[in-house]
PDB file of N, CA and C in Angstrom:
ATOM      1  N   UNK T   1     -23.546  -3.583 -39.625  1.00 73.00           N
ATOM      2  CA  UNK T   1     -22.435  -3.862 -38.733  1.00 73.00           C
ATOM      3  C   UNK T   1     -22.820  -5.021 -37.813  1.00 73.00           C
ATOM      4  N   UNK T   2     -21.927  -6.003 -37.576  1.00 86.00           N
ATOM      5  CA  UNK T   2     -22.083  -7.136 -36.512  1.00 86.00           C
ATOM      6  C   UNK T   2     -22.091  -7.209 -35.144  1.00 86.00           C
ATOM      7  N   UNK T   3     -22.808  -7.314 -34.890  1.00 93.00           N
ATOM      8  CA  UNK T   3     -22.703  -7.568 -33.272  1.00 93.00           C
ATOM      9  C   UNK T   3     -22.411  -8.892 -32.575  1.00 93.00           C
ATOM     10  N   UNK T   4     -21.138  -8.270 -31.502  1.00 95.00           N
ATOM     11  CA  UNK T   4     -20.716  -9.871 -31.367  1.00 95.00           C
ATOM     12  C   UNK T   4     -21.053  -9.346 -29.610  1.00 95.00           C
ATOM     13  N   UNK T   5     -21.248 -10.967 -29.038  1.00 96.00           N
ATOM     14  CA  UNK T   5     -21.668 -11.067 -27.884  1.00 96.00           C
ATOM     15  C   UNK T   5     -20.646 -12.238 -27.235  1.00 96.00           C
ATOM     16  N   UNK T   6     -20.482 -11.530 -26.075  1.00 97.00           N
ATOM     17  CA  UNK T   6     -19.124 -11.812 -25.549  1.00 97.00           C
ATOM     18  C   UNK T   6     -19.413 -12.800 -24.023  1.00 97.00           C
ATOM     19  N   UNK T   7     -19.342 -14.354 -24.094  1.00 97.00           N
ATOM     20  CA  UNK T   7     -19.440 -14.371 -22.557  1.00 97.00           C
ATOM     21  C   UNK T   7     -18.207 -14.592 -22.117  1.00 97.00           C
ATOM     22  N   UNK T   8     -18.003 -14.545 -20.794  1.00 97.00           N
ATOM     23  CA  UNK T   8     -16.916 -15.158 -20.117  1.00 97.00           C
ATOM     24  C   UNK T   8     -17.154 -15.524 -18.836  1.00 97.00           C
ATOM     25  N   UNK T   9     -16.079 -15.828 -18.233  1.00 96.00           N
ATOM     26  CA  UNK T   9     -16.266 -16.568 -17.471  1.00 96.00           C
ATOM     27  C   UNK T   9     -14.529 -16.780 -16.522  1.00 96.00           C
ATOM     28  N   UNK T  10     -14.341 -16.147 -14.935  1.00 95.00           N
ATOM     29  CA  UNK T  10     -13.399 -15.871 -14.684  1.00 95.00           C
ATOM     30  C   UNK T  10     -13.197 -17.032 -13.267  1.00 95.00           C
ATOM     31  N   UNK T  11     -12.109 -17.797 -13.198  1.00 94.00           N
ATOM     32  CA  UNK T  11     -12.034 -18.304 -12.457  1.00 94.00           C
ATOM     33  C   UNK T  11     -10.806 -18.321 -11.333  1.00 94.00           C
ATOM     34  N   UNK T  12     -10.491 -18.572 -10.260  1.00 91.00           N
ATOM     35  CA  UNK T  12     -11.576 -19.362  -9.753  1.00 91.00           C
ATOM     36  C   UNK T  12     -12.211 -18.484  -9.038  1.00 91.00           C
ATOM     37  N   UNK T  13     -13.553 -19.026  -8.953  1.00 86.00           N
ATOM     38  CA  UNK T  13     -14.619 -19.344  -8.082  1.00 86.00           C
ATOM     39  C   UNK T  13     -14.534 -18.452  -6.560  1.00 86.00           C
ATOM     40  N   UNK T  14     -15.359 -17.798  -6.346  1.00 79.00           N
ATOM     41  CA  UNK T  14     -15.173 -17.902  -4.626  1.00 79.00           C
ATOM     42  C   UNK T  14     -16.857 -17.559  -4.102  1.00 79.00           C
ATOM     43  N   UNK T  15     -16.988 -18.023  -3.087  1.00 82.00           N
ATOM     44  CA  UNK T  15     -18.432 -18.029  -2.534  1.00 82.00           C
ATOM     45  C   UNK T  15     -19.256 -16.997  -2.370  1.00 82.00           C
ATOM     46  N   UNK T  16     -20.207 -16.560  -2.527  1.00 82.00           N
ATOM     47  CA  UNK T  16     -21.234 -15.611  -2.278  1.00 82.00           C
ATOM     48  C   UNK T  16     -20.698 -14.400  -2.513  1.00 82.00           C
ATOM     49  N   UNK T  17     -19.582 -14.031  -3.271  1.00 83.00           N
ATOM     50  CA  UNK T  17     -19.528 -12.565  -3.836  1.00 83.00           C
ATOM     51  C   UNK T  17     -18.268 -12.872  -5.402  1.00 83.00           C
ATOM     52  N   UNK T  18     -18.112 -11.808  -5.757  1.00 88.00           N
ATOM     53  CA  UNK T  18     -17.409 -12.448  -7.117  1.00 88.00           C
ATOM     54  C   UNK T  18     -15.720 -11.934  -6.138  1.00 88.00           C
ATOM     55  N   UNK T  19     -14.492 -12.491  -6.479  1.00 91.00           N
ATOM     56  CA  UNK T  19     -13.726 -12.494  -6.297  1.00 91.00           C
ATOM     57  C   UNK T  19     -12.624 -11.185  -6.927  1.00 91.00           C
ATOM     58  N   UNK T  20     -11.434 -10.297  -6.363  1.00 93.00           N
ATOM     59  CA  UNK T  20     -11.386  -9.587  -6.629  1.00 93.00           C
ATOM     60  C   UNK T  20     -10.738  -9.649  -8.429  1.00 93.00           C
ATOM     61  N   UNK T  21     -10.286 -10.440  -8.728  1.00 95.00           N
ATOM     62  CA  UNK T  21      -9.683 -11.285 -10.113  1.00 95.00           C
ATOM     63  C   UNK T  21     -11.206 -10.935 -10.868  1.00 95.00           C
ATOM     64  N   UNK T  22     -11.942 -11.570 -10.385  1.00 94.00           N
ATOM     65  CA  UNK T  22     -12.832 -11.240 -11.303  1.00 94.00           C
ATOM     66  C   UNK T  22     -14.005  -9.780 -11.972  1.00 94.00           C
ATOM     67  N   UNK T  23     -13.750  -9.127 -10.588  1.00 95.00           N
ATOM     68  CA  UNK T  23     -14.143  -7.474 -10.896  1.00 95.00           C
ATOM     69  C   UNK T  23     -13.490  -6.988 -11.487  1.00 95.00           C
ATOM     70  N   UNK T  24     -11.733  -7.334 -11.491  1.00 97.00           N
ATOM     71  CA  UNK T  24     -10.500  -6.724 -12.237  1.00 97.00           C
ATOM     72  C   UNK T  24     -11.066  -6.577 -13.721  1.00 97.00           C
ATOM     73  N   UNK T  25     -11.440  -7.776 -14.310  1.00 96.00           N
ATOM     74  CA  UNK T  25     -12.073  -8.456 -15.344  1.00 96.00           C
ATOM     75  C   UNK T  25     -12.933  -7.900 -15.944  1.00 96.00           C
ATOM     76  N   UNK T  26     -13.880  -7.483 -14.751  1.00 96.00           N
ATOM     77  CA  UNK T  26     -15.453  -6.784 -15.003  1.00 96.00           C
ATOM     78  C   UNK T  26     -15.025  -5.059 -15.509  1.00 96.00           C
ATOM     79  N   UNK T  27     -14.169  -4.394 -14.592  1.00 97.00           N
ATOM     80  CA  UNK T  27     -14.185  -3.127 -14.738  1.00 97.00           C
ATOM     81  C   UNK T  27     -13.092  -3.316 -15.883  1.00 97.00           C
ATOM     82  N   UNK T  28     -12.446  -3.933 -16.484  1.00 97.00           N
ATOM     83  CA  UNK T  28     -11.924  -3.651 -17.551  1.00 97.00           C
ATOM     84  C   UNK T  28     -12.131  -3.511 -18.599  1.00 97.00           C
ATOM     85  N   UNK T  29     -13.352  -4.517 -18.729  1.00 96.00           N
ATOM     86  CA  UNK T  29     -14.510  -4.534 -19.833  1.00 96.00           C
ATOM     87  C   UNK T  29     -15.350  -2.786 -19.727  1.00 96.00           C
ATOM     88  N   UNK T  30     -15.474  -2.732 -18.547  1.00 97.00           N
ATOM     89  CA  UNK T  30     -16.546  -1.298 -18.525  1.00 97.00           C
ATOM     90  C   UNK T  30     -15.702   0.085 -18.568  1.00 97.00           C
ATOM     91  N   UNK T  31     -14.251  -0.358 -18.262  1.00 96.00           N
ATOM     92  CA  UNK T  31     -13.279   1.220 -18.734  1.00 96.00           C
ATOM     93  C   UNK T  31     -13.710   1.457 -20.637  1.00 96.00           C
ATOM     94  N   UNK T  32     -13.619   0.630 -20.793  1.00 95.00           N
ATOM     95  CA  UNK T  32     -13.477   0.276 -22.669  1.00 95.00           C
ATOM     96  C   UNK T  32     -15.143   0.644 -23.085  1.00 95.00           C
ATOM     97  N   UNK T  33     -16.370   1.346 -21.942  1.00 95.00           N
ATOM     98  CA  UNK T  33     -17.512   1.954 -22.417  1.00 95.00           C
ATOM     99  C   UNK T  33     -18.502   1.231 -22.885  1.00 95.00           C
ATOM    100  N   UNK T  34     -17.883  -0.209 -22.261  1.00 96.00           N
ATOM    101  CA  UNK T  34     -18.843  -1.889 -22.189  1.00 96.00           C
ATOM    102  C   UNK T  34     -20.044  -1.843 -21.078  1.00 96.00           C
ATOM    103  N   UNK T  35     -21.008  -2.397 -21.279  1.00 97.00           N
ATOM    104  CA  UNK T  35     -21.484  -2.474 -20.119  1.00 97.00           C
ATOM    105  C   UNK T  35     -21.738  -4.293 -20.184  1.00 97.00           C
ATOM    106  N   UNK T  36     -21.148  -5.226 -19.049  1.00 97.00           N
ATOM    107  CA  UNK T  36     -21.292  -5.931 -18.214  1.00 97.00           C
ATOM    108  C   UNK T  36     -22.448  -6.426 -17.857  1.00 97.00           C
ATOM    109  N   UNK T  37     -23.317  -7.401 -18.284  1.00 97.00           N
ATOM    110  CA  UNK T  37     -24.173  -8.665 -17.251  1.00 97.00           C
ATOM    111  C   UNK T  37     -23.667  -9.107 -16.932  1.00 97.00           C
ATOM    112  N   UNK T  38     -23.619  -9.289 -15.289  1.00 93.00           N
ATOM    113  CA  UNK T  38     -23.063 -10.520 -14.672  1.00 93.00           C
ATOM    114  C   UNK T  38     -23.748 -11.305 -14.294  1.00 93.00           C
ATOM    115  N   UNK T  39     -23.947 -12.860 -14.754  1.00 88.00           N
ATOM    116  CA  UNK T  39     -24.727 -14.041 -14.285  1.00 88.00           C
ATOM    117  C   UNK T  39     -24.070 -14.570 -12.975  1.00 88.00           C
ATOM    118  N   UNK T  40     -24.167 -15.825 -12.222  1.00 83.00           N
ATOM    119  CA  UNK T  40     -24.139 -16.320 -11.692  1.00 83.00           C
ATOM    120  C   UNK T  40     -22.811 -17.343 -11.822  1.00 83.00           C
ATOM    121  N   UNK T  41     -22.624 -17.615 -12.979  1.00 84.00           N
ATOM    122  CA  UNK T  41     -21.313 -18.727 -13.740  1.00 84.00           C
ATOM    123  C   UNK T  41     -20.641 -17.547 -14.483  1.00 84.00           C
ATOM    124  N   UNK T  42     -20.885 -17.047 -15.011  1.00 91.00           N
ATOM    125  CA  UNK T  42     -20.766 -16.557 -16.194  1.00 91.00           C
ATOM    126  C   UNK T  42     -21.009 -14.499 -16.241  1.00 91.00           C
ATOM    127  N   UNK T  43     -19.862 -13.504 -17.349  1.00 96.00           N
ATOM    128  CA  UNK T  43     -20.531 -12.391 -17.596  1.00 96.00           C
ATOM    129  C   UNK T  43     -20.724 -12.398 -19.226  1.00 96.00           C
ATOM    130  N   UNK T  44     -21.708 -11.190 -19.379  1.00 97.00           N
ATOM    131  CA  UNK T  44     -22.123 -10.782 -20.639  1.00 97.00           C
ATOM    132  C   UNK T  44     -21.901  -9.632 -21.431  1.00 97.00           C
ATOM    133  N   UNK T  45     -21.184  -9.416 -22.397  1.00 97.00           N
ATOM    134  CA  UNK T  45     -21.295  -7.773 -23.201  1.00 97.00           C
ATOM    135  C   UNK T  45     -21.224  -8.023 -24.392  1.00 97.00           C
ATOM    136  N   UNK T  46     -21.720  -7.073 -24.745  1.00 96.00           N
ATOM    137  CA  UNK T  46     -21.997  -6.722 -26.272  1.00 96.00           C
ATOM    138  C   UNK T  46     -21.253  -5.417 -26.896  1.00 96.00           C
ATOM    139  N   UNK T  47     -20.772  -6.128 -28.762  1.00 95.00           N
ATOM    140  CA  UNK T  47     -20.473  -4.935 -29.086  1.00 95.00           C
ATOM    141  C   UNK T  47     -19.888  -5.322 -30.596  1.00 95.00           C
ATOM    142  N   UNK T  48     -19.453  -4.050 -30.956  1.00 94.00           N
ATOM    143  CA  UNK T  48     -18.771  -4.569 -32.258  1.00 94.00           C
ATOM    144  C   UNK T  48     -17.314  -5.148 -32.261  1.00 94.00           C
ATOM    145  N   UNK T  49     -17.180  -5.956 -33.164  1.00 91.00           N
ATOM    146  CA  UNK T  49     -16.074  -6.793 -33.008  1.00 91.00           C
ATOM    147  C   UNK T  49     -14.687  -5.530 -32.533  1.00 91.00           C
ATOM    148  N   UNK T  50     -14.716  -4.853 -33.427  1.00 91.00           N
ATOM    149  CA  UNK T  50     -13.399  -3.789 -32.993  1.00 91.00           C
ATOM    150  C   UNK T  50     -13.529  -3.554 -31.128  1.00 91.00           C
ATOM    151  N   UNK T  51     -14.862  -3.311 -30.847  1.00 93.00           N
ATOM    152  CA  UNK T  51     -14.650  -2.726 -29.222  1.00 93.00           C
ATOM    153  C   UNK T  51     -14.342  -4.045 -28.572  1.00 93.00           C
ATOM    154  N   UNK T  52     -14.738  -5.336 -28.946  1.00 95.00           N
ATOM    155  CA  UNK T  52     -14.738  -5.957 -27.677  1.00 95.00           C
ATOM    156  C   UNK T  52     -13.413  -6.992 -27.846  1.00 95.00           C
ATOM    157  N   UNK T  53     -12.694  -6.933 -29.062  1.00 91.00           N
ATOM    158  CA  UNK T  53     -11.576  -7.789 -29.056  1.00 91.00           C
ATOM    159  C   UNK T  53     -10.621  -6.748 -28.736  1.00 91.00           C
ATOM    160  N   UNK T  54     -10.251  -5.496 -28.503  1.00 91.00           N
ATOM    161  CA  UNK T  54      -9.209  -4.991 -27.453  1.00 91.00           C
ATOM    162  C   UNK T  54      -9.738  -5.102 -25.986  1.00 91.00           C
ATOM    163  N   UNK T  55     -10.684  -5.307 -25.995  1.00 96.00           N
ATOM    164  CA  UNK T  55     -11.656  -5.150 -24.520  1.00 96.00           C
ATOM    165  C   UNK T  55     -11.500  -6.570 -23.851  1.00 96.00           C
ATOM    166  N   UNK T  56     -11.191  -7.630 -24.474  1.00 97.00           N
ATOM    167  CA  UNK T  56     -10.986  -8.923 -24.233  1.00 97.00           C
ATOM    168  C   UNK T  56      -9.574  -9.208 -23.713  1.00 97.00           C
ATOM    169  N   UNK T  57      -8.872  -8.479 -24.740  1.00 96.00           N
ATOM    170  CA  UNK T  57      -7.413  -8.685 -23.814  1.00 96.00           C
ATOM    171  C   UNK T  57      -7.141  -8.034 -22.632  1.00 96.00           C
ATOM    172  N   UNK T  58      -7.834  -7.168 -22.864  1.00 96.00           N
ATOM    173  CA  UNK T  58      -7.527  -5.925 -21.037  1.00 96.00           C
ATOM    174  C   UNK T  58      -8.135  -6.842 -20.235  1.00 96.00           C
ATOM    175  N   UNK T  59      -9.430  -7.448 -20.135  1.00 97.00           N
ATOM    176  CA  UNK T  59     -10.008  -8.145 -19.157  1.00 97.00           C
ATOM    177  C   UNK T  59      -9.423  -9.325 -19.235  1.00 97.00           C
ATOM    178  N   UNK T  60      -8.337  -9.962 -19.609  1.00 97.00           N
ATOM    179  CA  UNK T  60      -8.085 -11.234 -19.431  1.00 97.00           C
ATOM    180  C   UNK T  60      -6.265 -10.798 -18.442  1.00 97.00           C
ATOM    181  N   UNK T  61      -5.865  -9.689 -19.202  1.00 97.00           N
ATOM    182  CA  UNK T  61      -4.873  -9.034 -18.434  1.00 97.00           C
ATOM    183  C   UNK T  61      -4.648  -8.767 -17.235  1.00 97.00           C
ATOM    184  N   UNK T  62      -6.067  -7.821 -16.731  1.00 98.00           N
ATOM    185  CA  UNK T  62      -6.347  -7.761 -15.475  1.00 98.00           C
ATOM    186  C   UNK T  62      -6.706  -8.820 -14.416  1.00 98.00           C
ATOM    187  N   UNK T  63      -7.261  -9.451 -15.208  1.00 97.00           N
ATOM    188  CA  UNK T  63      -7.816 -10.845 -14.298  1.00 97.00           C
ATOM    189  C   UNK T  63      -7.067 -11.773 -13.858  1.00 97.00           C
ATOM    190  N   UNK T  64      -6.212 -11.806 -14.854  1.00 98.00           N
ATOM    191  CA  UNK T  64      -4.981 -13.157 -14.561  1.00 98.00           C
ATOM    192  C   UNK T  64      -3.693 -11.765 -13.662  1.00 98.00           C
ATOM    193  N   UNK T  65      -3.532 -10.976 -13.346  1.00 97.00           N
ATOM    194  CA  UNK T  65      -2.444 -10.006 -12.799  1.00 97.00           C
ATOM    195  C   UNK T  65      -3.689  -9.819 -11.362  1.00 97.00           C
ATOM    196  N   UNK T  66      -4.807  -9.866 -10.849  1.00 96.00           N
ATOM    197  CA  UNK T  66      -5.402 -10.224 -10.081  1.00 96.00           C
ATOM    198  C   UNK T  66      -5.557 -11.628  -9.414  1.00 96.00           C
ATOM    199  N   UNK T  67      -4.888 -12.540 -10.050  1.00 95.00           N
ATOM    200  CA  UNK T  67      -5.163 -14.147  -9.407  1.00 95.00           C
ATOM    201  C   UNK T  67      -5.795 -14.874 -10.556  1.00 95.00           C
ATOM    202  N   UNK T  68      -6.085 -14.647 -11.177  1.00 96.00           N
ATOM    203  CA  UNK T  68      -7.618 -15.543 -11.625  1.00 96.00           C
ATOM    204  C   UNK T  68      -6.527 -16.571 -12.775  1.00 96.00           C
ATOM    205  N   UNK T  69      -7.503 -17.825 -12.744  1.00 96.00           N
ATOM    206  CA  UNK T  69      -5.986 -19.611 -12.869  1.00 96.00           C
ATOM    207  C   UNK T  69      -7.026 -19.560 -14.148  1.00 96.00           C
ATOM    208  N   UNK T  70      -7.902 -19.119 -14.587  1.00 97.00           N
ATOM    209  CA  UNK T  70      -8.730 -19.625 -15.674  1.00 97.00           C
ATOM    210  C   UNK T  70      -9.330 -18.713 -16.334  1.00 97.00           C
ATOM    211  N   UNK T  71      -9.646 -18.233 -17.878  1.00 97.00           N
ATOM    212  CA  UNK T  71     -10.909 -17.506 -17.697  1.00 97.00           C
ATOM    213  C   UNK T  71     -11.398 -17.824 -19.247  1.00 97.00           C
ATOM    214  N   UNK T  72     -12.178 -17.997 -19.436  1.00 98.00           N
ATOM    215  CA  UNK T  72     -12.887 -18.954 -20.359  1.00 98.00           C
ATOM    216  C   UNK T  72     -13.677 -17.824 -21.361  1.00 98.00           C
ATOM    217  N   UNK T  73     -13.474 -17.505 -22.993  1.00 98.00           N
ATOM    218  CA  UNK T  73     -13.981 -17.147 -23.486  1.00 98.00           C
ATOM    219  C   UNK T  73     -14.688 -17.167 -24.229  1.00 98.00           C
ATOM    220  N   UNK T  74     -16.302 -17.010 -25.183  1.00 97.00           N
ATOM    221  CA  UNK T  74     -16.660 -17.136 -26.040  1.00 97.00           C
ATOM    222  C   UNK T  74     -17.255 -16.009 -26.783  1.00 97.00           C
ATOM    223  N   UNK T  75     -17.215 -15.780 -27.928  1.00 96.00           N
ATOM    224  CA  UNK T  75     -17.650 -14.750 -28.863  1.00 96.00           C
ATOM    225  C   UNK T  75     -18.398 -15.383 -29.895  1.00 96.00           C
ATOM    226  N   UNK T  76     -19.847 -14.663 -29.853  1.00 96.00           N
ATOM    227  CA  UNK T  76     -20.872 -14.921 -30.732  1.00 96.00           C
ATOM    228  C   UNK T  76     -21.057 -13.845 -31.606  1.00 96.00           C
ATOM    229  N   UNK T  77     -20.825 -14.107 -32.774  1.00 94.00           N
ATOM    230  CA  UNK T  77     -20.895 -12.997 -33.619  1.00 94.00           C
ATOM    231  C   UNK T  77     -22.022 -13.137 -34.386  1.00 94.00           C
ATOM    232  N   UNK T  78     -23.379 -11.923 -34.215  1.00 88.00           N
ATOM    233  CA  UNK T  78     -24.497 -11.644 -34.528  1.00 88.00           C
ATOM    234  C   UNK T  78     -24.726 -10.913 -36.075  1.00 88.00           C
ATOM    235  N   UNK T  79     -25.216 -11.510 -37.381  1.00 72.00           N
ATOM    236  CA  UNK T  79     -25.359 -10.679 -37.961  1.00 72.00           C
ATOM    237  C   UNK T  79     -24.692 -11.058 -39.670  1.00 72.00           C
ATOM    238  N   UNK T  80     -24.768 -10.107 -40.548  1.00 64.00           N
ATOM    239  CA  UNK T  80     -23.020 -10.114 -41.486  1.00 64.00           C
ATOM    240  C   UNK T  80     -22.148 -10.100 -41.562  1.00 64.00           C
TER     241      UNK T  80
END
């Protein structure tokens, strides 16, 4: 089975804490039984393609119905 690795990236921006658009984002990914790295630019999860492409639209749902003007996706798919 493949493992795909998910970054994103929620914008905009706000200073020295993540913005509430973008936790929207975060905990939507982690209702769906994701667990979340959050970098500095950028978050991280992993999973199989089935969990994280419904898991992608909830967090892009929430995020943009929270504020967020941008949110930037990429999926690396690990494997066969």
């Amino acid at each position: 089975m493949s493992v795909c690795t998910v970054e994103f990236v929620i914008e905009p921006f706000v200073e020295n804490a993540p913005g509430p658009h973008v936790m929207a984002g975060i905990e939507a990914m982690e209702t769906r039984g994701l667990h979340v790295t959050m970098g500095p630019f950028g978050s991280i999860v992993s999973g199989t393609a089935s969990e994280v492409s419904g898991a992608i639209g909830a967090m892009v749902s929430a995020a943009v119905e929270d504020g967020a003007h941008r949110v930037l996706v990429e999926v690396v798919i690990d494997g066969p």
